[in-house]
XYZ file of C-alpha atoms in Angstrom:
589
model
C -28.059 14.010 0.282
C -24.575 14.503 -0.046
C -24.594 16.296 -3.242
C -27.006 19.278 -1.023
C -24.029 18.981 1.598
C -21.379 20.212 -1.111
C -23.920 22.289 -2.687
C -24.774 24.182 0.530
C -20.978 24.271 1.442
C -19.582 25.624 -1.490
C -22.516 27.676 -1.968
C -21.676 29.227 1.586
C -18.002 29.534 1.110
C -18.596 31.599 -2.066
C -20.326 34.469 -0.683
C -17.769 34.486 2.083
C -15.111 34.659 -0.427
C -16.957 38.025 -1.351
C -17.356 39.461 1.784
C -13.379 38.882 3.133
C -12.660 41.218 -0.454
C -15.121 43.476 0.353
C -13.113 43.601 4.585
C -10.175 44.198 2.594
C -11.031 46.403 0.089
C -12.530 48.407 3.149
C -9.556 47.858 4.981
C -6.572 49.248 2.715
C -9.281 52.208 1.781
C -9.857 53.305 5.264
C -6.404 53.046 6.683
C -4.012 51.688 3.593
C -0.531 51.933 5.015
C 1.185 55.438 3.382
C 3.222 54.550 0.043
C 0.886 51.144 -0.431
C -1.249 51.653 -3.738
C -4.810 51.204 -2.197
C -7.483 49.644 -4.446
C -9.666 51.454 -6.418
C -13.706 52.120 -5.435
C -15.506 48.795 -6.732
C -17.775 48.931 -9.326
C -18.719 48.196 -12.629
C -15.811 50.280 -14.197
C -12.950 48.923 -11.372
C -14.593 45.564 -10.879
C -12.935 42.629 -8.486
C -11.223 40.358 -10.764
C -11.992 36.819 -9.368
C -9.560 34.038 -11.038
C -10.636 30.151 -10.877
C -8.324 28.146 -12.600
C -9.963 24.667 -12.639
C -10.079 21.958 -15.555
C -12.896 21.878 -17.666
C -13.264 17.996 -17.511
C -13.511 16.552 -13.786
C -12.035 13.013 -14.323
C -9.766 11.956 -12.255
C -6.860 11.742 -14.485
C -4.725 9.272 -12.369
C -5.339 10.811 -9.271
C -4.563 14.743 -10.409
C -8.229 15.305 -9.615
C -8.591 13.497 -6.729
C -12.204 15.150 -5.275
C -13.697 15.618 -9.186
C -13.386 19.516 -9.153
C -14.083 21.097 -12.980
C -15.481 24.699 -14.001
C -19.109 23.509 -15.320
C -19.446 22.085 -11.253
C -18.556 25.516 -10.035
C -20.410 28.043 -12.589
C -23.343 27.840 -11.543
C -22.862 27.963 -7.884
C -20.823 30.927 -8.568
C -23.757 32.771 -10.561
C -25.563 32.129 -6.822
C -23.384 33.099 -5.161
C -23.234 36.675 -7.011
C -26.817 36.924 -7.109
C -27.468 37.001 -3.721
C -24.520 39.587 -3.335
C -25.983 41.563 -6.094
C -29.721 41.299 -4.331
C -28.627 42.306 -0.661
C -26.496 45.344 -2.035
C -23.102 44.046 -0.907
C -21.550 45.086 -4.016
C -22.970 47.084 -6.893
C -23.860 45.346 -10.124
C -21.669 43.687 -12.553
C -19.093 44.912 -10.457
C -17.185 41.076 -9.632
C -15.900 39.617 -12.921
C -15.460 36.052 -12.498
C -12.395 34.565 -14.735
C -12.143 30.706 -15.252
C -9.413 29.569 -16.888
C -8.646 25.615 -17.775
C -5.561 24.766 -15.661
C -5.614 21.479 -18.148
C -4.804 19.567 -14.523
C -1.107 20.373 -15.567
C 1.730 21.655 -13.060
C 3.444 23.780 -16.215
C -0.152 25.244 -17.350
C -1.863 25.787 -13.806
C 0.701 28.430 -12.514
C 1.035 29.965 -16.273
C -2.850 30.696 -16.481
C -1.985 32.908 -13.007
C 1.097 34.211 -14.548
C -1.137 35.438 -18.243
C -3.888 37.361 -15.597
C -1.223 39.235 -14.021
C 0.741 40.405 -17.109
C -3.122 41.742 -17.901
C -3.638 43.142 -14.477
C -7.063 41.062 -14.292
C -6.135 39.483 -11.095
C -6.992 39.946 -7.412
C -8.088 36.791 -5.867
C -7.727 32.920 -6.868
C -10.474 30.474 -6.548
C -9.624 27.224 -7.036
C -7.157 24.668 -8.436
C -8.047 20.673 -8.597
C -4.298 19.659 -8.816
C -1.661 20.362 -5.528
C 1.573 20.810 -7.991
C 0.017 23.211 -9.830
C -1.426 24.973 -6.433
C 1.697 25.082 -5.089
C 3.803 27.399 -6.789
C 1.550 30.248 -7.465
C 0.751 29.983 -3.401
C 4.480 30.399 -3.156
C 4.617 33.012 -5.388
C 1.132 34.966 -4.703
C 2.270 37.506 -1.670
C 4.800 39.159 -4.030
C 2.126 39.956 -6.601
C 1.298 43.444 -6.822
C 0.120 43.896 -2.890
C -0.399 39.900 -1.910
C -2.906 38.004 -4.231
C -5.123 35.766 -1.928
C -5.565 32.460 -2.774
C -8.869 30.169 -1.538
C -8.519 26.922 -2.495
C -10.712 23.233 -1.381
C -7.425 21.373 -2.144
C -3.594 21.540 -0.781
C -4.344 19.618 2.546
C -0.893 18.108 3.007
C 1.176 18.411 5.925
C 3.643 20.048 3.255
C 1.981 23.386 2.796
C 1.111 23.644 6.419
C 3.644 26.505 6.460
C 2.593 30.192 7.074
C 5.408 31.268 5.825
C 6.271 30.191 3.084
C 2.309 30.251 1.647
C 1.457 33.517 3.673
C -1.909 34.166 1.402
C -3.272 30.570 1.062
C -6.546 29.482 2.969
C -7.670 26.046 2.276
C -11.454 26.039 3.512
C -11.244 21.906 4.123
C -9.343 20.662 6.914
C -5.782 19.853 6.585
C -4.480 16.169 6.926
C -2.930 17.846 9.954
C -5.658 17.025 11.839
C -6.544 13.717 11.148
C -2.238 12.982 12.388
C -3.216 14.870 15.546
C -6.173 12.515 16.412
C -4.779 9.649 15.012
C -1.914 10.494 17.119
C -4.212 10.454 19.984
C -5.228 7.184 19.598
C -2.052 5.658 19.351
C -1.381 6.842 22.880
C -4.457 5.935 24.552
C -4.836 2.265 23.240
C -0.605 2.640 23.638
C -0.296 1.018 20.435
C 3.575 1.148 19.633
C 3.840 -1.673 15.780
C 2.110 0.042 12.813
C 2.206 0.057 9.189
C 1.062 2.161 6.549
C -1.298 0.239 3.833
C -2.391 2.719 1.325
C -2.790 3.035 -2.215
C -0.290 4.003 -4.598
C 0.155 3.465 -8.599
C 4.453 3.519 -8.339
C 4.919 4.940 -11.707
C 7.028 7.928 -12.617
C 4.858 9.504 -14.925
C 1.950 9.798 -12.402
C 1.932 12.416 -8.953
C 1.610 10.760 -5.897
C -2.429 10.985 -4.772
C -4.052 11.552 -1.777
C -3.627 8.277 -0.177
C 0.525 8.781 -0.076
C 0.018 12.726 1.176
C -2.166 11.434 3.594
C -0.343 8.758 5.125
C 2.763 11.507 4.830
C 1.131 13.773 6.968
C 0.267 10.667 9.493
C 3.965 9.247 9.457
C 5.252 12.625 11.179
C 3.098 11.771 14.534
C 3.687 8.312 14.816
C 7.528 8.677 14.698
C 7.718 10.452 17.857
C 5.906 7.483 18.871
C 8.304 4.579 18.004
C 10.274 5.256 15.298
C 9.894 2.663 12.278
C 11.983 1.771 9.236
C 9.726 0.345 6.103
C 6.853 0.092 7.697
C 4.585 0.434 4.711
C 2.873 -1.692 1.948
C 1.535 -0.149 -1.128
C -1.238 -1.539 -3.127
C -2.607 -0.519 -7.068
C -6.081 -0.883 -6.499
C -7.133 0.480 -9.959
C -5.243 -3.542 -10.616
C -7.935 -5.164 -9.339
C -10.819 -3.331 -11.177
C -11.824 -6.292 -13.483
C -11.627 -8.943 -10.805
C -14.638 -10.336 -9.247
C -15.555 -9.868 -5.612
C -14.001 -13.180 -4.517
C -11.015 -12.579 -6.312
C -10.859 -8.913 -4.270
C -11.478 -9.974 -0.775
C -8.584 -12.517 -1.719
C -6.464 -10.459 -2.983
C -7.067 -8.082 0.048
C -6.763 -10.765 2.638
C -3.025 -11.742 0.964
C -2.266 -7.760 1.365
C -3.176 -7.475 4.897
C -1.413 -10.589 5.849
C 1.853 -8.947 3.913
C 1.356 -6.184 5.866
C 0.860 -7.764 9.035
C 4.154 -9.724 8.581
C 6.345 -6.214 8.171
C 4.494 -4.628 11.059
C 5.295 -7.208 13.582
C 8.508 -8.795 12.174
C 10.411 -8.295 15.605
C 7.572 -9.679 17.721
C 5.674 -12.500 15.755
C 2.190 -13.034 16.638
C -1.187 -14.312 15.205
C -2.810 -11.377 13.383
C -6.281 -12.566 11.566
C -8.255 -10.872 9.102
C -11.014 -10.595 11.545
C -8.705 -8.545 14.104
C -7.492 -6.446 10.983
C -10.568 -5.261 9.632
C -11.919 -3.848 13.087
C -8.772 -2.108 13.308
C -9.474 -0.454 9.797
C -13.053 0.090 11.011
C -11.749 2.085 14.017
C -9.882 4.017 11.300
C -12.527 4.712 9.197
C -15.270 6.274 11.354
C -12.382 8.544 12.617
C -11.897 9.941 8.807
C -15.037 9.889 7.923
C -15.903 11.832 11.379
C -13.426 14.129 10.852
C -14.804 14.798 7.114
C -12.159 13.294 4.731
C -13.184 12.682 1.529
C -12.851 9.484 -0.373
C -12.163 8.452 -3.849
C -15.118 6.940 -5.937
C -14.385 3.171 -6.757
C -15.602 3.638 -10.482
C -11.864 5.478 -11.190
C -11.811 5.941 -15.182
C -8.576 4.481 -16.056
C -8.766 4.774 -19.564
C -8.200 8.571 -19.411
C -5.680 10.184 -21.486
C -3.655 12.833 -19.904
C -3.364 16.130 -21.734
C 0.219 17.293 -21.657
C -0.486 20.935 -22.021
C 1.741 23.045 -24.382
C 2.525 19.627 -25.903
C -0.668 19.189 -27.499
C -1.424 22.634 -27.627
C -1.236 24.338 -31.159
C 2.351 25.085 -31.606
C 3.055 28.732 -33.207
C 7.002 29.459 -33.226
C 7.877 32.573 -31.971
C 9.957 35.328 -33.890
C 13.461 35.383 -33.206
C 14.096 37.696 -30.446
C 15.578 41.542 -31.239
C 18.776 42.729 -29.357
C 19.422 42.386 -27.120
C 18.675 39.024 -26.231
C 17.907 39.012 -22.428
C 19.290 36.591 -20.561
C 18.643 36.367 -16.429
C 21.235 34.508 -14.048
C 19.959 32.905 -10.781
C 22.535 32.149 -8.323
C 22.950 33.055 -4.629
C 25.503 35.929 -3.951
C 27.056 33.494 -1.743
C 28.071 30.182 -0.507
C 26.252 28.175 2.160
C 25.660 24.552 3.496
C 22.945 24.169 0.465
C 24.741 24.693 -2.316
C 26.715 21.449 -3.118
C 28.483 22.531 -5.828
C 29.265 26.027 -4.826
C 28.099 28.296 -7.406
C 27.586 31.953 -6.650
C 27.234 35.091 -8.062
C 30.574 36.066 -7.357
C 31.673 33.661 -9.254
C 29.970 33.695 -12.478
C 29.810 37.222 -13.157
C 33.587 37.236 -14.615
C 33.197 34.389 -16.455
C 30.173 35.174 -18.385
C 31.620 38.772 -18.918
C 34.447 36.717 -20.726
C 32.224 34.380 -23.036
C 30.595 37.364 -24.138
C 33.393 39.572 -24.814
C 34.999 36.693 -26.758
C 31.457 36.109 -28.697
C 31.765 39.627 -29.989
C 35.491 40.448 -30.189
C 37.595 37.022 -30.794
C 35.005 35.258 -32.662
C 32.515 38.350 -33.895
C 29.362 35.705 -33.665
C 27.445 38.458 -32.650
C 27.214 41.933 -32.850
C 28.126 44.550 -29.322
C 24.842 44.879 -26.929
C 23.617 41.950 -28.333
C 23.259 40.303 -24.668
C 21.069 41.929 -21.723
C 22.347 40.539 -18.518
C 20.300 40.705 -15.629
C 21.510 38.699 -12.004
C 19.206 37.593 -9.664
C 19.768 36.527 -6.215
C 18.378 33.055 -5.273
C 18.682 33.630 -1.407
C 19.840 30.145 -0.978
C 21.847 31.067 1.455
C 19.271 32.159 3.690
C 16.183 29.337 3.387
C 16.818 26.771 0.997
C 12.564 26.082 1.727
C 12.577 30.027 0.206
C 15.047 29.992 -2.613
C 12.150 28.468 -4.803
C 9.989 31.399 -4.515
C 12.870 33.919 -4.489
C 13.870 32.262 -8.120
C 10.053 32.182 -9.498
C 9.378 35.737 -8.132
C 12.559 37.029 -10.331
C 11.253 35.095 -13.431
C 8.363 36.053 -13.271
C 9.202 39.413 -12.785
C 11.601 39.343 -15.799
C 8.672 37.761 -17.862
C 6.022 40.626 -16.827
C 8.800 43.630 -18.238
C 9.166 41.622 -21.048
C 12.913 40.878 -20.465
C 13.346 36.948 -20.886
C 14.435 35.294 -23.329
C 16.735 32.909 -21.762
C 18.081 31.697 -18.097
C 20.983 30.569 -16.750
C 21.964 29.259 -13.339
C 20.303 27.807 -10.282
C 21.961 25.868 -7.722
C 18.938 24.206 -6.337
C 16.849 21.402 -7.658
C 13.707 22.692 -6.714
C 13.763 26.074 -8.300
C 15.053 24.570 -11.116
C 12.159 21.767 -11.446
C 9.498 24.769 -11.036
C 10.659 27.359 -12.856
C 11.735 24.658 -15.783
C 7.906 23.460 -15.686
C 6.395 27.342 -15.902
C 8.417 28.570 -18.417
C 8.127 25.890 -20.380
C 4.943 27.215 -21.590
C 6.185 31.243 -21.370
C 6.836 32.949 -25.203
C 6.789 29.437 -27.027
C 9.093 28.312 -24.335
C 11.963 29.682 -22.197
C 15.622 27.976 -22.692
C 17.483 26.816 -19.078
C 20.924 26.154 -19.074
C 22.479 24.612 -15.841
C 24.904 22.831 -14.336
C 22.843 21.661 -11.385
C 19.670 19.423 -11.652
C 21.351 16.129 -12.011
C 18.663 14.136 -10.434
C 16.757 11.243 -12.558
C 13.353 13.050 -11.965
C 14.308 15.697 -14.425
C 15.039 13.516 -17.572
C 11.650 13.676 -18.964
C 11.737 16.020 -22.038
C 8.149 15.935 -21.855
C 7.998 18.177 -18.366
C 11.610 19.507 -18.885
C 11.712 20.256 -22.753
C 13.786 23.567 -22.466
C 16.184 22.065 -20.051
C 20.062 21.592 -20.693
C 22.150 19.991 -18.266
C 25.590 20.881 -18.654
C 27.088 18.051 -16.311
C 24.781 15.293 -17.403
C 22.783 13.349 -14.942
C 22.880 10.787 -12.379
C 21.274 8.176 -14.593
C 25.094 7.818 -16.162
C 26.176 7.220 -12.191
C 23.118 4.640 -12.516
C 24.597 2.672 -15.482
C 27.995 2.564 -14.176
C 26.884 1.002 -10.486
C 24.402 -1.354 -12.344
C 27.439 -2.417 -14.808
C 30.024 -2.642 -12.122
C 28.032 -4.307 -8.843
C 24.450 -5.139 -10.023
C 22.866 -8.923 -9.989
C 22.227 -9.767 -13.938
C 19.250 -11.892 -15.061
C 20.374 -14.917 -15.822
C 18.812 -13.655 -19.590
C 21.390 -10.896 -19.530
C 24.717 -12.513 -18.188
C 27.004 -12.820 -21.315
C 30.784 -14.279 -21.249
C 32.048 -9.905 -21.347
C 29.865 -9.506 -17.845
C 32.158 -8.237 -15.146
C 29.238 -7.098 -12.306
C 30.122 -8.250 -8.860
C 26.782 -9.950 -9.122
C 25.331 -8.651 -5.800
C 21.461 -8.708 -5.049
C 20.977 -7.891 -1.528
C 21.809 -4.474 -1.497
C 21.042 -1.592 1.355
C 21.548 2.295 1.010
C 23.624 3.870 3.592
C 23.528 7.414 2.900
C 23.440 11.090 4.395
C 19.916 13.028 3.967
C 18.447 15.283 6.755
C 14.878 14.601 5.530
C 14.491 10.730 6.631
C 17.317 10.047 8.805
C 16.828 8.259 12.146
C 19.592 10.271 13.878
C 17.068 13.482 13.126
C 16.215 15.752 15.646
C 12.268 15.250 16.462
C 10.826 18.887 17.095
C 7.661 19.446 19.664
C 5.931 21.050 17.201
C 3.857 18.047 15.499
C 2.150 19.973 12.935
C 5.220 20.721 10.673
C 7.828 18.527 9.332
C 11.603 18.622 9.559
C 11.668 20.896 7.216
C 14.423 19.849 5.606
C 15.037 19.214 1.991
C 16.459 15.726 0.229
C 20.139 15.372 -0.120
C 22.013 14.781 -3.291
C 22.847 11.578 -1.773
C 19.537 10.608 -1.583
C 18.632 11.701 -5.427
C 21.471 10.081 -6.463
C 20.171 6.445 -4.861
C 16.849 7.191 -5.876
C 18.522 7.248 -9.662
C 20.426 4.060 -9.087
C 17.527 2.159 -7.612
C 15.377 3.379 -10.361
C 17.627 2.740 -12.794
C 18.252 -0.810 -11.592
C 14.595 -1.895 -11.313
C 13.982 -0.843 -15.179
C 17.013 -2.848 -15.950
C 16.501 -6.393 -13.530
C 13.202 -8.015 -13.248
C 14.779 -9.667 -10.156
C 15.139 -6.211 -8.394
C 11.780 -5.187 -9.841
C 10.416 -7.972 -7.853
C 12.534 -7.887 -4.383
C 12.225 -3.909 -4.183
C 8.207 -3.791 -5.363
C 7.189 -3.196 -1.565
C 10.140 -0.946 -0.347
C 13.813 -0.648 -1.113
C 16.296 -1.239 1.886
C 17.778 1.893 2.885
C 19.255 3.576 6.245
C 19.677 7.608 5.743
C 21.253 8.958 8.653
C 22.618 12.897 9.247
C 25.910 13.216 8.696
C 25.738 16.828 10.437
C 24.935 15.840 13.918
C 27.897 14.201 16.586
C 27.557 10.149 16.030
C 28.918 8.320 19.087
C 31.231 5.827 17.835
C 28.910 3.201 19.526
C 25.944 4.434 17.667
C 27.805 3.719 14.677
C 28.989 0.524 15.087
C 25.677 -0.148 16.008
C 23.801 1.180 12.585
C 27.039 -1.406 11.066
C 25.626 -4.118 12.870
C 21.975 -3.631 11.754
C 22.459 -3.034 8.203
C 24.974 -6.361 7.752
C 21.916 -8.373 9.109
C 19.964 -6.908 6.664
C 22.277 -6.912 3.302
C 25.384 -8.942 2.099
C 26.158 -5.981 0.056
C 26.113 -1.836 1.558
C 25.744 1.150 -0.805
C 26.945 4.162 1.026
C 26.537 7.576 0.169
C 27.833 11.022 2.338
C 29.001 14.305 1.261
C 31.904 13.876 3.114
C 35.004 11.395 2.884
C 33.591 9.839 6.712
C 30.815 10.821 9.003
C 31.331 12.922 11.961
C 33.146 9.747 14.505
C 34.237 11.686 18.007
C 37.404 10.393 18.655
């Protein structure tokens, strides 16, 4: 039955799909803003070029396919769909030209499949996308393409790409996780249930995204913390750990998690919490998701899956070397602001480079004169740091499509840097980055990141030093030339706007803070990474959550107030690791 369900509904959906392009297409004919190009009269000769970038195999792949989504599903609902178009005259014949492309399930391939259709002007609408990184740039980078590519899209239902405007042509035709907060919101206030915790799913490793579980139970925390605000109030589970245990050896299992769990959510006010007690509550839970149409993951999850890396794997064919010049764009904001931690601008670069290529050609006659073609872009960082991403892809891009990029140099932000590293990875046999920003550990993998140079290094080295100098050694690795401080109970004190309990809560529930995490916090993550590949002792005391207090080092702290975080954090730790951007935080005298 619920295979006609998805039938029907996509089935549906798809002949909308055609009829908004035909609104539009009527639309910009019959009054097209002056100096807009307006599109030309469909037909079989100017036919609507209809992208859907979906993988050709629907496994899950470690939860990058997390509702099963591949082309041979959606081809033949398609074909309906244009049939019945083609029968009741809504469009003339052969006149839609339906494009699938295998997004490989990859966050470097996914956007580059959009990125190929527009260099061939084939592109007018996207249909599709399985995985959410690889959904999320193009959204991002869609309004800027020729006049605004729409994107329609099943996926994407996070709280994170709730926002208008930032993904100004996206329509996701499910229902965001938005509204399952709102009602489970709801229900916290009228039972007036104030101790929660978050029990989800959630594999831990580096090499594997985050599924729908965690992006679920993101979009939930926002809610609850204008509730009563909680610190690590959540216990993560591997269930694909448990798939070749018997049924007794499950309900076990589960009974020892929710009895975990229990024990965080009520550690201030002990009480007996039974299984029996539990389990309604999760009941409760369950017929509100499955009311409010939230799919679930199948319990037969293939685990033996291989992932396909993409342009790894891909046939490799080196390119020729590039005439002169050799174009080379710089991304940088034009000026400083409160984003930019290491304040790098424009301004600032321009001479310099001017000199390193002067002395290329004149003091050390490398290279011949006009062998470089600079082109500077502007980041905007200044202005959004949420924006600057798209402001650096759209400039890329751009560079890529007038076949002017050969190299890049710059950024100042992490998150431009990840994306556009990831894209153009795949761009021309690969695109070379050179930076002095992106210092975080979740850009050392040469497998995402294989064109990426990082002039200052990474925090990994901060890492090693902390673990040498304060870290608790196995009792395997202590050796007479050990000189650690030997501390294990450790808690991070540091600055980030994103998760710190000083925040300001807005009234507008269905958006986040919308801030983005600090260095501070990227440079913890790297040390408690770093520290539980290194210890099996802090593997095991930091497998449910690692001790940490981020606070905002921007807003007024009452003396008081500080004293008081002091207090809490001693009766948590022996040891305190803190972090700010500044010498002190902000103490009114």
């Amino acid at each position: 039955m619920w295979i006609n369900y998805a039938r029907t509904f996509i089935y549906n959906h798809s002949v909308l799909h055609v009829l908004l392009l035909v609104l539009l297409h009527t639309a910009l004919v019959g009054g097209g803003k002056p100096g807009r190009q307006q599109f030309e009269e469909i037909s079989a000769e100017h036919p609507i070029h209809l992208v859907i970038p979906l993988p050709e195999d629907d496994s899950f792949s470690f939860g990058k396919n997390p509702f099963y989504f591949s082309s041979h599903k959606v081809k033949p609902l398609a074909d309906l769909a244009l049939e019945r178009v083609y029968n009741e005259s809504i469009l003339p014949n052969n006149s839609i030209n339906l494009i699938y492309r295998d997004s490989k399930l990859s966050d470097a391939i996914g956007p580059n499949v959009a990125v190929e259709q527009l260099l061939l002007k084939e592109i007018d609408c996207i249909i599709g996308y399985a995985y959410g990184y690889a959904l999320a740039p193009v959204a991002r980078m869609s309004p800027y393409w020729k006049n605004g590519i729409p994107i329609i899209t099943p996926i994407g239902l996070t709280m994170s790409l709730d926002d208008k405007k930032e993904y100004q042509l996206m329509t996701r035709i499910n229902s965001p996780y938005k509204v399952v907060a709102s009602a489970v919101g709801e229900l916290f206030k009228n039972y007036q249930w104030k101790r929660h915790i978050f029990m989800f799913h959630h594999a831990k490793s580096p090499s594997v995204a985050v599924g729908e579980c965690f992006l679920l139970m993101a979009s939930l925390q926002h809610p609850l913390r204008k509730i009563i605000e909680m610190q690590h109030n959540f216990f993560t589970f591997n269930e694909e750990s448990s798939a070749n245990l018997t049924r007794a050896e499950r309900h076990q299992q589960f009974v020892q998690y929710l009895q975990a769990s229990s024990y965080m959510a009520n550690v201030n006010h002990p009480r007996e919490c039974t299984y029996e007690a539990m389990l309604r509550w999760l009941t409760r839970l369950s017929c509100i998701l499955l009311h409010l149409l939230i799919l679930r993951q199948p319990a037969n999850v293939q685990t033996d899956f291989v992932e396909d890396v993409g342009a790894v794997n891909q046939p490799h064919i080196p390119p020729p070397p590039p005439p002169f010049p050799f174009n080379v764009i710089v991304i940088l904001p034009k000026k400083e602001s409160i984003y930019d931690n290491f304040g790098m601008t424009l301004q600032k670069a321009m001479p310099v480079i001017d000199i390193a290529v002067q002395d290329v050609v004149e003091r050390q006659k490398y290279l011949p004169p006009g062998w470089i073609n600079l082109t500077y872009w502007d980041s905007k960082l200044y202005e959004d740091i949420l924006l600057a991403e798209r402001h650096a892809t759209v400039g890329v891009i751009q560079a890529y499509c007038e076949h002017r990029l050969d190299a890049i140099l710059g950024f100042a932000d992490n998150y431009g840097l990840a994306t556009v590293t990831k894209v153009t990875a795949g761009l021309n046999g690969g695109i070379p980055i050179l930076t002095t920003s992106g210092m975080p550990s979740l850009l050392n993998s040469k497998k995402e990141y294989p064109f990426l140079t990082r002039m200052q290094g990474s925090y990994r080295l901060l890492a090693d030093s902390m673990y040498q100098l304060i870290a608790y050694h196995d009792d395997d690795a202590i050796s007479q030339n050990n000189s650690s401080l030997n501390y294990l109970n450790l808690i991070f004190f540091y600055h980030d706007k994103r998760r710190a309990v000083n925040r300001v809560i807005t009234q507008d529930e269905s958006q986040e803070t919308g801030a983005t995490s600090s260095h501070c916090y990227f440079s913890l993550y790297a040390i408690k990474r770093y520290f539980t590949e290194k210890s099996k002792t802090f593997k095991r005391e930091w497998a449910l959550n690692t001790p940490q207090f981020p606070f905002d080092e921007d807003l007024v702290i009452e003396r008081e107030t500080f004293k008081q975080w002091l207090r809490e954090i001693s009766m948590q730790s022996n040891g305190c690791s803190r972090h700010s951007s500044r010498a002190r935080p902000h103490v009114p005298s």
